[in-house]
Structure formats: structure tokens, C-alpha cells
PDB file of N, CA and C in Angstrom:
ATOM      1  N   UNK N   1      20.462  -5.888 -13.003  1.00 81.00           N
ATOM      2  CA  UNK N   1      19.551  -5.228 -12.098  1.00 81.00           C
ATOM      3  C   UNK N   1      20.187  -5.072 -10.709  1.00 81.00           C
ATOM      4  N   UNK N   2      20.754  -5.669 -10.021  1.00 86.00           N
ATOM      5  CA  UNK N   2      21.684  -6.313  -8.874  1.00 86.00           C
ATOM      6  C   UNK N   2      22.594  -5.258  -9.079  1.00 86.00           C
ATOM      7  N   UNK N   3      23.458  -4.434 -10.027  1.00 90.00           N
ATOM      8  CA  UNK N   3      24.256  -3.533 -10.021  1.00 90.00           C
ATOM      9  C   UNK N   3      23.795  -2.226  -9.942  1.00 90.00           C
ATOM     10  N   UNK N   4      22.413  -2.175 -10.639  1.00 89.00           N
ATOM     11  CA  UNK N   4      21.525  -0.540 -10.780  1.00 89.00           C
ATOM     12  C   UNK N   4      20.828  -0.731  -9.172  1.00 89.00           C
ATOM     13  N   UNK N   5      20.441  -1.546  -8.341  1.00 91.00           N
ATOM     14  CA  UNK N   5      20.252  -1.533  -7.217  1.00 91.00           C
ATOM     15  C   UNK N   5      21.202  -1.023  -6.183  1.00 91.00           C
ATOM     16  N   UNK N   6      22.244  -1.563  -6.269  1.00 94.00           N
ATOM     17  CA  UNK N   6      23.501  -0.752  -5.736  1.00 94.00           C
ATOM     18  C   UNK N   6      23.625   0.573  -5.471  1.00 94.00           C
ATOM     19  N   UNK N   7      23.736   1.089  -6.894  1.00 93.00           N
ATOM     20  CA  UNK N   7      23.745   2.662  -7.427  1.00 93.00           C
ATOM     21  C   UNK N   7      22.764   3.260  -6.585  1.00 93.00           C
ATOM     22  N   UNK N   8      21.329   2.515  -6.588  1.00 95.00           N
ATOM     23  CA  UNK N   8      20.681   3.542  -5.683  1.00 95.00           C
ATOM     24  C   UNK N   8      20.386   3.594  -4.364  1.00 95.00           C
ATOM     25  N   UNK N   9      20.988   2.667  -4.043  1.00 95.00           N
ATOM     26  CA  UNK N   9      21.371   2.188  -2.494  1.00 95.00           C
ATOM     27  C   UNK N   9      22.631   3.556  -1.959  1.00 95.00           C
ATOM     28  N   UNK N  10      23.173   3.173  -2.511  1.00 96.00           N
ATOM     29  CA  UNK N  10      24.168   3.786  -2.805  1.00 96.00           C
ATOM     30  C   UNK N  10      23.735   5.571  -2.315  1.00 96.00           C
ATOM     31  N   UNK N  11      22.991   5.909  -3.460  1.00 96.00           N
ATOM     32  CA  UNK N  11      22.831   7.476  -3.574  1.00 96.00           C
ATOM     33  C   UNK N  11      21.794   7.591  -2.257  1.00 96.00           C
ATOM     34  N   UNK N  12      21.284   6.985  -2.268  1.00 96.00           N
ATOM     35  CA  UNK N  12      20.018   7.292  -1.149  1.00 96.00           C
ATOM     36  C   UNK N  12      20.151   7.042   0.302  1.00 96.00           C
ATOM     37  N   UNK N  13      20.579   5.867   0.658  1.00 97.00           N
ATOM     38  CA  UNK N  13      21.425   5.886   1.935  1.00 97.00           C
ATOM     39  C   UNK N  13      22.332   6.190   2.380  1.00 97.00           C
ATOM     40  N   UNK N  14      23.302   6.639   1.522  1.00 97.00           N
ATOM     41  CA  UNK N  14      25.058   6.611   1.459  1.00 97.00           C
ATOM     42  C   UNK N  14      25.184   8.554   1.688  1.00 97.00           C
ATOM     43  N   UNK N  15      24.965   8.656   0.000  1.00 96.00           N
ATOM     44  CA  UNK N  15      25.337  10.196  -0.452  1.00 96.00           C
ATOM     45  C   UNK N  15      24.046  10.983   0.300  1.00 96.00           C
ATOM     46  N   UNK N  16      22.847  10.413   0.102  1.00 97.00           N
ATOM     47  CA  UNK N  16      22.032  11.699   0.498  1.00 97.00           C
ATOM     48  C   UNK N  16      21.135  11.327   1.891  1.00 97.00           C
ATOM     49  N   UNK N  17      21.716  10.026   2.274  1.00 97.00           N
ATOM     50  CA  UNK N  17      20.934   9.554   4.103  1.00 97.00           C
ATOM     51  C   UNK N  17      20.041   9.869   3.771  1.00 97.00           C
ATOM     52  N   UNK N  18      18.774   9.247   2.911  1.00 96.00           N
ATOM     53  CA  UNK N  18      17.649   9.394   3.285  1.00 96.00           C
ATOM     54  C   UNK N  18      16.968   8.316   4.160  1.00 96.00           C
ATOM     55  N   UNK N  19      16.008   8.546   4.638  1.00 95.00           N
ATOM     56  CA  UNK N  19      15.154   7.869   5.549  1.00 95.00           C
ATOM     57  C   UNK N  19      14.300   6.805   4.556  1.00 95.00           C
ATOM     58  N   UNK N  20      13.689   5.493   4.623  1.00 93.00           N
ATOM     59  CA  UNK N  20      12.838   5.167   4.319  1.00 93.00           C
ATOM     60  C   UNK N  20      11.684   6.014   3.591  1.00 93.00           C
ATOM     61  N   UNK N  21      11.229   6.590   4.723  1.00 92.00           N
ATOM     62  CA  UNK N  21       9.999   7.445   4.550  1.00 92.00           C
ATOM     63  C   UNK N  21      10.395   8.642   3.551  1.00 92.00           C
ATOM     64  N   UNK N  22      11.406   9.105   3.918  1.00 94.00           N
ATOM     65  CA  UNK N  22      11.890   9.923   2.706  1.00 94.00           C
ATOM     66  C   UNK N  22      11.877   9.686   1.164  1.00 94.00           C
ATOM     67  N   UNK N  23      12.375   8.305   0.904  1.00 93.00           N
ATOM     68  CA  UNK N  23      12.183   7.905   0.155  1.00 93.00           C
ATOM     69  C   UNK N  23      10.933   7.886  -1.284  1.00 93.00           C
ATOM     70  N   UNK N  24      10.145   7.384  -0.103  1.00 91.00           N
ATOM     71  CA  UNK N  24       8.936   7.085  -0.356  1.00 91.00           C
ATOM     72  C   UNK N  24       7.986   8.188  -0.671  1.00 91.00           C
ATOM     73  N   UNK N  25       8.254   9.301  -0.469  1.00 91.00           N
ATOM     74  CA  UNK N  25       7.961  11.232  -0.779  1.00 91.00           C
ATOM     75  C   UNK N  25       8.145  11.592  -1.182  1.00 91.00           C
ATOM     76  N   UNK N  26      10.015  11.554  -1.569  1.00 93.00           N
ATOM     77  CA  UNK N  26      10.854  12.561  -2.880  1.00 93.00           C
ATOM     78  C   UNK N  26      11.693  11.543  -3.571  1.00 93.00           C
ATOM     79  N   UNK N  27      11.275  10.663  -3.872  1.00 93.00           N
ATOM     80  CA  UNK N  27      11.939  10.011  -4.834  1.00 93.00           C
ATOM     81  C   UNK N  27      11.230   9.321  -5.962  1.00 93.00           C
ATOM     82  N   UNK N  28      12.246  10.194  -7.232  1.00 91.00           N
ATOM     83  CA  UNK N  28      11.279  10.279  -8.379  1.00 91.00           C
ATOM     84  C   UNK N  28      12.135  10.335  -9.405  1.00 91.00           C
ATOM     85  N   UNK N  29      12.028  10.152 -10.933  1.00 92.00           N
ATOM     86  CA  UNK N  29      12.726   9.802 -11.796  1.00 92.00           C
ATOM     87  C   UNK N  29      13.735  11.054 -12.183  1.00 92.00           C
ATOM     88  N   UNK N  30      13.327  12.188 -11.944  1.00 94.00           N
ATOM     89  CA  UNK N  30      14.417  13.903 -11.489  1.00 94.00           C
ATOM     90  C   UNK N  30      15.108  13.438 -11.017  1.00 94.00           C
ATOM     91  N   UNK N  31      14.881  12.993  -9.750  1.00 95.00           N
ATOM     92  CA  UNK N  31      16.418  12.575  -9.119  1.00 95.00           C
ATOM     93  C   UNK N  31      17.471  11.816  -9.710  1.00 95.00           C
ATOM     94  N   UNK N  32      17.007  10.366 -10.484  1.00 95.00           N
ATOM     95  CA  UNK N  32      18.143   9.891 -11.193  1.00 95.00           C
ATOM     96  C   UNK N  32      18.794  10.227 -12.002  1.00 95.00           C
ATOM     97  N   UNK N  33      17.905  11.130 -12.606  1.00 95.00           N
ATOM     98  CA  UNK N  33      18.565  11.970 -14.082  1.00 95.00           C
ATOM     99  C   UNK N  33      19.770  12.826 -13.124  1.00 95.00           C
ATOM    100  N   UNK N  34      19.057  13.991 -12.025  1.00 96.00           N
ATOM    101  CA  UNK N  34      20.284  14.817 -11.627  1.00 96.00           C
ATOM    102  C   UNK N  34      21.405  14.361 -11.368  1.00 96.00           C
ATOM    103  N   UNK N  35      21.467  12.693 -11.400  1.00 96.00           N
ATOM    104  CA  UNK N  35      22.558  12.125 -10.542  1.00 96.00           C
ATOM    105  C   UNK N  35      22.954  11.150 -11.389  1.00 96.00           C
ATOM    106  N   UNK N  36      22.706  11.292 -12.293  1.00 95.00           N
ATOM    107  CA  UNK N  36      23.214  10.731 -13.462  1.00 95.00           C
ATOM    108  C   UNK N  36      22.826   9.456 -14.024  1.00 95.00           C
ATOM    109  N   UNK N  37      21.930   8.622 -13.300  1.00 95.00           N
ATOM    110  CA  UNK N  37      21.452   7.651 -13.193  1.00 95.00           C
ATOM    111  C   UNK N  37      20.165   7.361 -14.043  1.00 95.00           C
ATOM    112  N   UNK N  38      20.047   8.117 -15.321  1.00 94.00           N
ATOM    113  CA  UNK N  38      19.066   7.652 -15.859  1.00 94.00           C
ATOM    114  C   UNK N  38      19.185   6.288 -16.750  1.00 94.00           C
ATOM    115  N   UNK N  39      19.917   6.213 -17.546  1.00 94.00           N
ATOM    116  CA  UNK N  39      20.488   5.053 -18.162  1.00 94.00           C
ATOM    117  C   UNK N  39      20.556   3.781 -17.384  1.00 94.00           C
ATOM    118  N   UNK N  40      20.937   3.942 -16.296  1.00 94.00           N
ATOM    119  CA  UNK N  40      20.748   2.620 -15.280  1.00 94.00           C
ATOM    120  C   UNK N  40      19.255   2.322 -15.276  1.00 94.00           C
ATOM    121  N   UNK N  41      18.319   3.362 -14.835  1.00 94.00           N
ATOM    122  CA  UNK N  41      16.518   3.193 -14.558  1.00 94.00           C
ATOM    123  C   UNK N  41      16.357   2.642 -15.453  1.00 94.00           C
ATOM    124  N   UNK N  42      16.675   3.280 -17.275  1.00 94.00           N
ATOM    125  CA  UNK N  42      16.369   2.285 -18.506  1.00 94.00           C
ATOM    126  C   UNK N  42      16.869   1.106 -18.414  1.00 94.00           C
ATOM    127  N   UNK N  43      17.797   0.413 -18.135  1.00 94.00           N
ATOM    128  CA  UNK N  43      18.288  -0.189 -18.571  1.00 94.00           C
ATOM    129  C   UNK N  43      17.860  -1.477 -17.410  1.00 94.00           C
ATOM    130  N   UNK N  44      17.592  -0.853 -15.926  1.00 93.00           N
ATOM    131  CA  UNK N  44      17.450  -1.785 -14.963  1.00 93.00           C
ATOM    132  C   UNK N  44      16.111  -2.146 -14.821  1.00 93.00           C
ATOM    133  N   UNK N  45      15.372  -0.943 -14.976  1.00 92.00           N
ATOM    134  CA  UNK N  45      13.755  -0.896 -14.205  1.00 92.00           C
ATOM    135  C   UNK N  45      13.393  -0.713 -15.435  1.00 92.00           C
ATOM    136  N   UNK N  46      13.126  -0.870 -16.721  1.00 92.00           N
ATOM    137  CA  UNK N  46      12.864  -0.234 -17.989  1.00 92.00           C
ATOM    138  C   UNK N  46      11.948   0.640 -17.799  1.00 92.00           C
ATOM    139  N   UNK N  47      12.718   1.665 -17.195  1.00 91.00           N
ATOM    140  CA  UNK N  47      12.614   2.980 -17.015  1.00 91.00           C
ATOM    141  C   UNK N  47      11.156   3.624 -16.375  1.00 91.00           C
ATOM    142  N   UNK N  48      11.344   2.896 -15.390  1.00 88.00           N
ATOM    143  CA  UNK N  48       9.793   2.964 -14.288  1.00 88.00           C
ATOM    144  C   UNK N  48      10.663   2.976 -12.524  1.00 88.00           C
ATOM    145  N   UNK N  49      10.441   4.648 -12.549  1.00 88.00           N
ATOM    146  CA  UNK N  49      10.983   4.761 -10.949  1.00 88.00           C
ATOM    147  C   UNK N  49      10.409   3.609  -9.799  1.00 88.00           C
ATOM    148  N   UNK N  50       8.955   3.699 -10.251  1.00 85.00           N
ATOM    149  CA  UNK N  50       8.169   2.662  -9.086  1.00 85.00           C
ATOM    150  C   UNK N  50       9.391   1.103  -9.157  1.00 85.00           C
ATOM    151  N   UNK N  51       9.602   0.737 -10.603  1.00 88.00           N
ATOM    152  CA  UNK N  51       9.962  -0.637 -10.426  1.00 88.00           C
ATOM    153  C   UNK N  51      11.102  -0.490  -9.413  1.00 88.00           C
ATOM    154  N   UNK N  52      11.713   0.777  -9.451  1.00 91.00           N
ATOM    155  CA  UNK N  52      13.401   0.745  -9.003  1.00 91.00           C
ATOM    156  C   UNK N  52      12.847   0.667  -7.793  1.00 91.00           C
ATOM    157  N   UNK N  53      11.798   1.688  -6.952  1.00 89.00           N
ATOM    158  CA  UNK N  53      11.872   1.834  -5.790  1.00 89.00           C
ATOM    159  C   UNK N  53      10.995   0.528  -5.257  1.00 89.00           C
ATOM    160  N   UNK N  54      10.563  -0.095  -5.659  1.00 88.00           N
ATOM    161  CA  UNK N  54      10.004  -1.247  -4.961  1.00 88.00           C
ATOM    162  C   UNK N  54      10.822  -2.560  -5.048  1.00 88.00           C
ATOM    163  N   UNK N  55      12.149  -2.687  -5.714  1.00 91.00           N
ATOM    164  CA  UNK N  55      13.053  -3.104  -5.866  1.00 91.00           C
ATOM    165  C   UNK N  55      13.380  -3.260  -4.391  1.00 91.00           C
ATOM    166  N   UNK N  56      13.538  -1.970  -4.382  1.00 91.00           N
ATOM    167  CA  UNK N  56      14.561  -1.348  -3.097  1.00 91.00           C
ATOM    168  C   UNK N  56      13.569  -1.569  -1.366  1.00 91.00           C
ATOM    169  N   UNK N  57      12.527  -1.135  -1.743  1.00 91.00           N
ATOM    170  CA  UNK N  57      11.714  -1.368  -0.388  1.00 91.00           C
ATOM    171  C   UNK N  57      11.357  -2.441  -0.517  1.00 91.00           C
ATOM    172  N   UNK N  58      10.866  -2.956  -1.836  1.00 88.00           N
ATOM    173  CA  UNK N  58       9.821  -4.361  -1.120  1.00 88.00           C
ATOM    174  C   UNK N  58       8.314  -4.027  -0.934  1.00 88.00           C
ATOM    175  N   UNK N  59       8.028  -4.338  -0.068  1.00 85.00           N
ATOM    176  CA  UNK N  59       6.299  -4.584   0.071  1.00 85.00           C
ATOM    177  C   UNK N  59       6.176  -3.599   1.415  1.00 85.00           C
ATOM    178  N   UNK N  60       7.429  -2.854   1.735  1.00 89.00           N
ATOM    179  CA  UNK N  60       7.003  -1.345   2.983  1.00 89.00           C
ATOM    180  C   UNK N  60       6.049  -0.862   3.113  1.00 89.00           C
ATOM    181  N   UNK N  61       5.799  -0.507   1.664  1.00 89.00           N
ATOM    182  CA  UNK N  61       4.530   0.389   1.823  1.00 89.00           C
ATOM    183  C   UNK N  61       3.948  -0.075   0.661  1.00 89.00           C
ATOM    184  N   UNK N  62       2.329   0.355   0.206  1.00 86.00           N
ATOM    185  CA  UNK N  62       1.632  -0.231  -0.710  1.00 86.00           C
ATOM    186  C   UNK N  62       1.858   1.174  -2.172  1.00 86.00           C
ATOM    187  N   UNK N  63       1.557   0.656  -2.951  1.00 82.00           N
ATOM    188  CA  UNK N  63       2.014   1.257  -4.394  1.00 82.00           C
ATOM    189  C   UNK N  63       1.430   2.691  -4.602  1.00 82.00           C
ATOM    190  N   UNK N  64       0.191   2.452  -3.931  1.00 81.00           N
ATOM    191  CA  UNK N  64      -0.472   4.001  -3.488  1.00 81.00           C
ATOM    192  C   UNK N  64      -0.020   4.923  -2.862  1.00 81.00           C
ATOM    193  N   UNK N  65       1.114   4.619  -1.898  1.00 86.00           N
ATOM    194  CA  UNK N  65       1.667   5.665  -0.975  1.00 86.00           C
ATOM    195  C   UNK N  65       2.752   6.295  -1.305  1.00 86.00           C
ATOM    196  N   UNK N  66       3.351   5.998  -2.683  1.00 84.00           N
ATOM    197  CA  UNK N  66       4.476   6.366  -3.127  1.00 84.00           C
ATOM    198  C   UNK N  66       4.019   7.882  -4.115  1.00 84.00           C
ATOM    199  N   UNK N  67       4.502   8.709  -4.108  1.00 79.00           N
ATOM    200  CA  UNK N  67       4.548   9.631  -5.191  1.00 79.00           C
ATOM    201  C   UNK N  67       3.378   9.918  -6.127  1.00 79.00           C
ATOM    202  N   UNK N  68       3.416   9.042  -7.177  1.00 71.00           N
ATOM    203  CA  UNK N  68       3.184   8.127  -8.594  1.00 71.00           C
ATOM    204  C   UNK N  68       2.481   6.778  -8.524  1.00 71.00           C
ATOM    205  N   UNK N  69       1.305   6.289  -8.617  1.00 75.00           N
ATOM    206  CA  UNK N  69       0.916   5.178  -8.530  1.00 75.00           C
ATOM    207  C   UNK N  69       1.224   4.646  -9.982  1.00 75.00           C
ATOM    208  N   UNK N  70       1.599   3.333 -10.252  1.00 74.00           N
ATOM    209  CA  UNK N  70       1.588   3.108 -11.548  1.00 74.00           C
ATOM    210  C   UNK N  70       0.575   3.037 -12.534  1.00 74.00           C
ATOM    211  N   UNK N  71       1.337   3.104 -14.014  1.00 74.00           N
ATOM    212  CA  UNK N  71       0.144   3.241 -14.542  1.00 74.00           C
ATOM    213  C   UNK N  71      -0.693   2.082 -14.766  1.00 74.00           C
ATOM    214  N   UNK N  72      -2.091   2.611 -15.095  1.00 82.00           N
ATOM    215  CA  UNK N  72      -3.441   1.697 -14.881  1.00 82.00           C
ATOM    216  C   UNK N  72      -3.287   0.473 -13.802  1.00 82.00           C
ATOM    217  N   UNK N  73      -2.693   1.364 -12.748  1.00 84.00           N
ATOM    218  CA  UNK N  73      -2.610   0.777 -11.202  1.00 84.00           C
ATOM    219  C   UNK N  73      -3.921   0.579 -10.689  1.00 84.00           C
ATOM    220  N   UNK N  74      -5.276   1.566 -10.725  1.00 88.00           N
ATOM    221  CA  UNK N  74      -6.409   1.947 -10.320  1.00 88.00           C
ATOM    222  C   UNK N  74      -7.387   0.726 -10.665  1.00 88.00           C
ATOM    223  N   UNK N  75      -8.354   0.525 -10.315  1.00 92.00           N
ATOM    224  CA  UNK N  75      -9.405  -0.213 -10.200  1.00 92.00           C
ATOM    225  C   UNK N  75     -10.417  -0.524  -9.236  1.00 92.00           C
ATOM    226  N   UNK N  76     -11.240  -1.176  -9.650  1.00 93.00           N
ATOM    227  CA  UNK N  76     -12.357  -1.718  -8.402  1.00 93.00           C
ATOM    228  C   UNK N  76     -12.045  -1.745  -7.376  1.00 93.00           C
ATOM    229  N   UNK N  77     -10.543  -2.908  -7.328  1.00 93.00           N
ATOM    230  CA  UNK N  77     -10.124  -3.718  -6.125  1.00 93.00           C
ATOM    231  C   UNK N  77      -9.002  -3.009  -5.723  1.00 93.00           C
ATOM    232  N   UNK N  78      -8.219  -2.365  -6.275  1.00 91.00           N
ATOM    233  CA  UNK N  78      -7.147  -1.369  -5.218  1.00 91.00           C
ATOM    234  C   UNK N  78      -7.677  -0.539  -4.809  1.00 91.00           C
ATOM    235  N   UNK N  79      -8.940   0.757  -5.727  1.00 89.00           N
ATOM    236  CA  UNK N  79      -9.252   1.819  -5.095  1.00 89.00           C
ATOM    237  C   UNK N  79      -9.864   1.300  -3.366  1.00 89.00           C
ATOM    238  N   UNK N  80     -10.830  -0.048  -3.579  1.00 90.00           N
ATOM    239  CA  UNK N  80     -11.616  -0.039  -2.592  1.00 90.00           C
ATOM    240  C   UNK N  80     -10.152  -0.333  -1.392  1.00 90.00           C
ATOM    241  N   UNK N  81      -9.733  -1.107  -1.946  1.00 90.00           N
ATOM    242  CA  UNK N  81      -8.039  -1.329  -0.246  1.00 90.00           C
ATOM    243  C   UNK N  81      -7.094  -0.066  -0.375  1.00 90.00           C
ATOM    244  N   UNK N  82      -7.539   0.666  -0.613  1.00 88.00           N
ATOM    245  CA  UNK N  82      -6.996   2.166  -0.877  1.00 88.00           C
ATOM    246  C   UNK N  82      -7.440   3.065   0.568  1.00 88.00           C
ATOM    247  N   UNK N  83      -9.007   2.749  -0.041  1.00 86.00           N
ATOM    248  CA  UNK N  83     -10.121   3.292   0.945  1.00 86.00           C
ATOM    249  C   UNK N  83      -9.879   2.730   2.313  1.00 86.00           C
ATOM    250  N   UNK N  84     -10.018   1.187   2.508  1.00 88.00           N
ATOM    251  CA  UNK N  84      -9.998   0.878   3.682  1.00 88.00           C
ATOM    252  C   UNK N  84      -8.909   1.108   4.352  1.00 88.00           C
ATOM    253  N   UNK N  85      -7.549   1.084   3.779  1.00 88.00           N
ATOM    254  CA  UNK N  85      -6.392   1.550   4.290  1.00 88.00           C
ATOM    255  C   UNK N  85      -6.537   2.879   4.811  1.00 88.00           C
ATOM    256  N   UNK N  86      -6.832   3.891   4.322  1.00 85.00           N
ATOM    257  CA  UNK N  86      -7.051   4.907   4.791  1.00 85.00           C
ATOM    258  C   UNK N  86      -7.922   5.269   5.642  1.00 85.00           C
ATOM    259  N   UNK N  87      -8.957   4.755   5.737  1.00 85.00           N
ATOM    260  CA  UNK N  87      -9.919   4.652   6.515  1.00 85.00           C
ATOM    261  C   UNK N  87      -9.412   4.205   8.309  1.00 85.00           C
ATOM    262  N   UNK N  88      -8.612   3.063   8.317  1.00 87.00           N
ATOM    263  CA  UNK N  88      -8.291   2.341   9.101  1.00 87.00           C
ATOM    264  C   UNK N  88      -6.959   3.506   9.804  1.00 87.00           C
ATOM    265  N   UNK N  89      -6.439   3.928   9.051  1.00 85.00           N
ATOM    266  CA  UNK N  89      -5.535   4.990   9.129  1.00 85.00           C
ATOM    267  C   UNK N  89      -5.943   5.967  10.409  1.00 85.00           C
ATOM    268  N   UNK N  90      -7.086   6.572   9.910  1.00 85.00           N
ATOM    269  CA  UNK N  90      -7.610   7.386  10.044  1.00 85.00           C
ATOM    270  C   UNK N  90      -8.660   7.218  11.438  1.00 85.00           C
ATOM    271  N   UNK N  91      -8.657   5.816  11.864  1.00 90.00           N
ATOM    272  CA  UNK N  91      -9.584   5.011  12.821  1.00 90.00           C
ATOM    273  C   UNK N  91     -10.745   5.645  12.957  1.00 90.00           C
ATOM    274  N   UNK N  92     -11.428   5.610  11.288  1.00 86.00           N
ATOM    275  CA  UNK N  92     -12.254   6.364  11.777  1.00 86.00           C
ATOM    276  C   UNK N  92     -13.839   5.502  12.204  1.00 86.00           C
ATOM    277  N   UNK N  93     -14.565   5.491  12.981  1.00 86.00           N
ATOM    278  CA  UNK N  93     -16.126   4.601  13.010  1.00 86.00           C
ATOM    279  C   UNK N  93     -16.697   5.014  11.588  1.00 86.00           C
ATOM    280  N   UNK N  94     -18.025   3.703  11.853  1.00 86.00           N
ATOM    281  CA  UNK N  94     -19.381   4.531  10.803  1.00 86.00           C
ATOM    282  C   UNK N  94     -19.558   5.602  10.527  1.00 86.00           C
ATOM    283  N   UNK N  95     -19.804   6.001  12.315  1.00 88.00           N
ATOM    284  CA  UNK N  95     -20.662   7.651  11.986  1.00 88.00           C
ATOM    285  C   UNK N  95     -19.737   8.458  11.485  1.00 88.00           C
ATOM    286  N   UNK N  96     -18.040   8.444  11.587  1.00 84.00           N
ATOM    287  CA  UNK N  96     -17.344   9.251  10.949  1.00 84.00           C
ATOM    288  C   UNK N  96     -17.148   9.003   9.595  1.00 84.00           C
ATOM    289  N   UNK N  97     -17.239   8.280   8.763  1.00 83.00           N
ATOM    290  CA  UNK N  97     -17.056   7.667   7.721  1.00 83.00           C
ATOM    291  C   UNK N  97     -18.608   8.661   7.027  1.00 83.00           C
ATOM    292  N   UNK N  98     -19.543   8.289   7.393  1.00 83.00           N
ATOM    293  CA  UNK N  98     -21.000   8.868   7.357  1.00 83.00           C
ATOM    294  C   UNK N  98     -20.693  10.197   7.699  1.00 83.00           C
ATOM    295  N   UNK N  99     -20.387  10.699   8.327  1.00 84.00           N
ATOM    296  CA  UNK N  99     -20.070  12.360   7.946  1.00 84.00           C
ATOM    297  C   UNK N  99     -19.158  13.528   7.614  1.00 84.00           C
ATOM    298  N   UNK N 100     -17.908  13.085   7.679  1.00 82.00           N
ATOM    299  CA  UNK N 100     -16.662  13.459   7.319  1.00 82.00           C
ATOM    300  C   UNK N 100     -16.521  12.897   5.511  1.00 82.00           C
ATOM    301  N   UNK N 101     -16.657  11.503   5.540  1.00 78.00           N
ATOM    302  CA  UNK N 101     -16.180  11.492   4.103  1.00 78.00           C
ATOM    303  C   UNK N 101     -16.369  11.839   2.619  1.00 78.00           C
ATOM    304  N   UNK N 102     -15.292  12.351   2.361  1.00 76.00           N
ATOM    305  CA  UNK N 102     -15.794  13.535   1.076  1.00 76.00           C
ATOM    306  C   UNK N 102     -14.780  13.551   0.061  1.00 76.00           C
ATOM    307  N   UNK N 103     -14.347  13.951  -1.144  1.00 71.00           N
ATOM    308  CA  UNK N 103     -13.149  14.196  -1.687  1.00 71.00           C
ATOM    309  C   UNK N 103     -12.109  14.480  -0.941  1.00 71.00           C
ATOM    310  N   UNK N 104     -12.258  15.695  -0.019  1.00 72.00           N
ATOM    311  CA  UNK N 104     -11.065  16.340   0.137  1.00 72.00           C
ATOM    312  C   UNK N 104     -10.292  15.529   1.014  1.00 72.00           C
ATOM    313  N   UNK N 105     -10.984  14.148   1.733  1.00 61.00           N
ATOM    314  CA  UNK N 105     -10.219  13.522   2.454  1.00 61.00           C
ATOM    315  C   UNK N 105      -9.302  13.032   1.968  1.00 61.00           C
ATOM    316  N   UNK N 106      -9.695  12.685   0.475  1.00 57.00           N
ATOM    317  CA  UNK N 106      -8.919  11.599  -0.259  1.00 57.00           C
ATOM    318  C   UNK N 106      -7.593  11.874  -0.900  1.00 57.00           C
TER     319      UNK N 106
END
């Protein structure tokens, strides 16, 4: 795992300077394939971009903010710290919460 970490250290800071935040937007299992790196994802992350990229960040950002949430990531207790995260984001009061919030925020 310690060697497929490399590789994408490697491609992402090195070859293509991405930013953190970049990261965290366009990075997705396409990319390893274009770059040849799929066999490593199997073999390192058994073949789950999230595992690689949280490998790589850590606890930066929460699992929701990436791309792809994993699967049967969803529930009671993430959607609701989903919400408040965003919410808090968003600084929004009561009364905005009470009249702004709707799907399309989400």
C-alpha cells in the first residue's frame, strides 16, 4: 500500500501539481486508469478511489465532500452531520434555515 501511495503522490503533486482542493473535485478512478494506475487501485485500495484518496488526505475533508461518497455511506447519522456541516457553512440562522431550505440547496 506504502508503494501505490507513492505512485499517487507522485502523479498528483509531482506530474500534474494539483492542489489539495483539486484533488478533492477531479480525482476519480478515470484518472488512474489514464495513467496507468489501475492495477495499483486494485491491488492497493481494492479498487475504491475513496480508499486511495483518503489514504492520501486523511481526515481534510469529510467523505461527503469528495466526488463519490462511498457506498452505503448515507444514513441517519451522516446525512444529519452532512446537514449541519453545511448549514454551518453556509452561517445560516433559524429564520434562514426556515426559509431558504429546500432541495436545491442540497
Amino acid at each position: 500500500m506504502k508503494r501505490g501511495l507513492e505512485c499517487v503522490e507522485y502523479l498528483l503533486y509531482k506530474k500534474l501539481k494539483w492542489s489539495n482542493e483539486k484533488i478533492r473535485t477531479d480525482f476519480s478512478k478515470s484518472l488512474l486508469i489514464k495513467n496507468k494506475l489501475s492495477g495499483m487501485l486494485l491491488a492497493c485500495f481494492g479498487n475504491s478511489p475513496l480508499k486511495c484518496i483518503l489514504s492520501l488526505l486523511g481526515d481534510t475533508y469529510e467523505p461527503w465532500q469528495y466526488n463519490v461518497a462511498p457506498r452505503n455511506y448515507w444514513n441517519n447519522e451522516t446525512s444529519k452531520k452532512a446537514t449541519v456541516f453545511m448549514l454551518k457553512e453556509l452561517e445560516w440562522d433559524e429564520d434562514d434555515i426556515k426559509n431558504k431550505l429546500s432541495q436545491k440547496n442540497v
